[in-house]
Amino acid sequence: MSLIMDIDQKTKNQTRIQRLKGLTDGTHRQLDQRIMSADPFGSRDRYALFLQVQHQFHADVAPLYARADLNALLPGLADRCRLEALRHDLFDLRGVEAGRLQGGVGTLDVAQALGWVYVAEGSNLGAAFLLKEAEKIGLSEEFGARHLAGHPAGRGLHWRNFVAAVNALPLSEADERLAAEGAKAAFRRVHALVDDIFS
Ligand code: HEM
């Protein structure tokens, strides 16, 4: 009982983003290990598989970045979308235009969509490490690994601006539970893509 109260108290003192992170830490760690064990930076062919995963995931979330209701809550959200950078990366590697993929998230309410967008935005923070790995196989922010680049104003600052905006939103506890569901669904989607594409 007292343990439950302690946990409750701890999450109440956390920010919304810290709570989302706490609820998805485990699935993130598994995903990170699963991706790295698939050797995505072992060669450009392996990296091309990683790009396919990213391409589908960012095609999934791109319609969310374009939503008017989400942009009203998070001004500038549309400019954060990395789908075009990914398509450019695919072109760099293959020399042909990538086909347009359908997004697969279905109809989401605002809070669920925020959870998905949290996962996509957070992945750009972790991308600093992935970019360093990509550089070892001759890729860069200008060739093949454009979608892993940080924002020109600074990767950390760009993330902190997003975090501050999400933390400031007037969401109810029920909304926040939906956001957490959305974030978990987004991670499940990426896990499934990694399993399909790398196996
Ligand atoms: C091998 C693959 C990956 C590695 C090594 C990795 C690593 C990291 C690292 C080191 C951070 C923390 C960065 C910091 O605090 O400065 C981070 C954050 C994050 N990553 Fe990943 N990541 C990987 C893949 C992914 C993928 C594919 C997704 C989702 C599509 C993802 C979602 C996130 C999220 C949401 C955060 C932000 C957590 C928060 O602070 O709220 N990551 N990642």
Short mmCIF file of C-alpha atoms in Angstrom, two decimals, residues 44-153:
data_model
loop_
_atom_site.label_atom_id
_atom_site.label_comp_id
_atom_site.label_asym_id
_atom_site.label_seq_id
_atom_site.Cartn_x
_atom_site.Cartn_y
_atom_site.Cartn_z
CA ARG A 44 24.79 0.43 -46.29
CA ASP A 45 22.56 -2.53 -47.16
CA ARG A 46 21.78 -3.06 -43.47
CA TYR A 47 21.22 0.67 -43.04
CA ALA A 48 18.77 0.63 -45.96
CA LEU A 49 16.61 -1.77 -43.91
CA PHE A 50 16.70 0.64 -40.98
CA LEU A 51 15.61 3.40 -43.38
CA GLN A 52 12.65 1.28 -44.45
CA VAL A 53 11.56 0.98 -40.81
CA GLN A 54 11.92 4.71 -40.32
CA HIS A 55 10.19 5.49 -43.61
CA GLN A 56 7.09 3.53 -42.65
CA PHE A 57 6.97 4.93 -39.12
CA HIS A 58 7.35 8.51 -40.31
CA ALA A 59 4.75 7.92 -43.04
CA ASP A 60 2.47 6.76 -40.20
CA VAL A 61 2.99 9.89 -38.12
CA ALA A 62 3.23 12.47 -40.95
CA PRO A 63 -0.58 12.97 -41.10
CA LEU A 64 -0.53 13.71 -37.36
CA TYR A 65 2.11 16.41 -37.83
CA ALA A 66 -0.19 17.99 -40.43
CA ARG A 67 -3.33 17.99 -38.24
CA ALA A 68 -4.77 21.47 -37.63
CA ASP A 69 -5.93 20.63 -34.08
CA LEU A 70 -2.46 19.43 -33.09
CA ASN A 71 -0.76 22.43 -34.72
CA ALA A 72 -3.10 24.74 -32.79
CA LEU A 73 -1.89 23.10 -29.57
CA LEU A 74 1.75 22.83 -30.63
CA PRO A 75 2.57 25.73 -32.99
CA GLY A 76 5.15 24.79 -35.62
CA LEU A 77 4.49 21.06 -35.28
CA ALA A 78 4.16 20.61 -39.07
CA ASP A 79 7.72 21.90 -39.55
CA ARG A 80 9.09 19.13 -37.30
CA CYS A 81 7.95 16.34 -39.64
CA ARG A 82 10.92 14.31 -40.94
CA LEU A 83 9.19 12.30 -43.68
CA GLU A 84 10.68 14.34 -46.55
CA ALA A 85 14.18 14.08 -45.06
CA LEU A 86 13.70 10.32 -44.95
CA ARG A 87 12.55 10.16 -48.55
CA HIS A 88 15.65 12.14 -49.47
CA ASP A 89 17.83 9.64 -47.54
CA LEU A 90 16.23 6.78 -49.46
CA PHE A 91 16.91 8.59 -52.71
CA ASP A 92 20.56 9.13 -51.70
CA LEU A 93 21.00 5.39 -51.15
CA ARG A 94 18.94 3.98 -54.00
CA GLY A 95 19.15 6.69 -56.64
CA VAL A 96 15.40 6.38 -57.28
CA GLU A 97 12.44 8.11 -55.74
CA ALA A 98 10.83 6.06 -52.95
CA GLY A 99 7.16 5.18 -53.39
CA ARG A 100 4.66 7.01 -51.22
CA LEU A 101 3.62 4.88 -48.24
CA GLN A 102 0.21 4.90 -46.59
CA GLY A 103 0.14 5.82 -42.91
CA GLY A 104 -1.28 3.08 -40.71
CA VAL A 105 -2.38 4.70 -37.45
CA GLY A 106 -6.11 4.98 -38.13
CA THR A 107 -8.25 7.63 -36.46
CA LEU A 108 -6.74 8.95 -33.24
CA ASP A 109 -8.08 11.50 -30.83
CA VAL A 110 -5.86 14.44 -29.93
CA ALA A 111 -4.41 12.91 -26.76
CA GLN A 112 -3.55 9.59 -28.42
CA ALA A 113 -2.00 11.44 -31.36
CA LEU A 114 0.16 13.43 -28.91
CA GLY A 115 1.54 10.14 -27.60
CA TRP A 116 2.55 9.07 -31.12
CA VAL A 117 4.14 12.44 -31.81
CA TYR A 118 6.05 12.24 -28.50
CA VAL A 119 7.65 8.98 -29.69
CA ALA A 120 8.58 10.40 -33.09
CA GLU A 121 10.04 13.58 -31.58
CA GLY A 122 11.90 11.74 -28.83
CA SER A 123 13.48 9.47 -31.40
CA ASN A 124 15.22 12.53 -32.86
CA LEU A 125 16.92 13.10 -29.51
CA GLY A 126 18.35 9.58 -29.48
CA ALA A 127 19.28 10.05 -33.15
CA ALA A 128 22.46 11.93 -32.16
CA PHE A 129 23.99 8.55 -31.32
CA LEU A 130 22.62 6.93 -34.49
CA LEU A 131 24.07 9.70 -36.65
CA LYS A 132 27.55 9.00 -35.26
CA GLU A 133 27.15 5.32 -36.19
CA ALA A 134 25.90 6.27 -39.68
CA GLU A 135 28.96 8.45 -40.20
CA LYS A 136 31.14 5.34 -39.83
CA ILE A 137 29.65 4.01 -43.09
CA GLY A 138 30.16 7.30 -44.90
CA LEU A 139 26.72 8.81 -44.37
CA SER A 140 26.02 12.30 -43.07
CA GLU A 141 23.43 14.98 -42.47
CA GLU A 142 23.88 15.84 -46.15
CA PHE A 143 23.79 12.31 -47.54
CA GLY A 144 21.73 9.33 -46.45
CA ALA A 145 21.30 10.30 -42.81
CA ARG A 146 19.46 13.59 -43.19
CA HIS A 147 16.56 12.46 -41.02
CA LEU A 148 18.97 11.84 -38.10
CA ALA A 149 20.24 15.43 -38.15
CA GLY A 150 19.55 17.76 -35.26
CA HIS A 151 17.62 20.98 -35.77
CA PRO A 152 19.83 23.90 -36.93
CA ALA A 153 18.95 25.72 -33.68
#
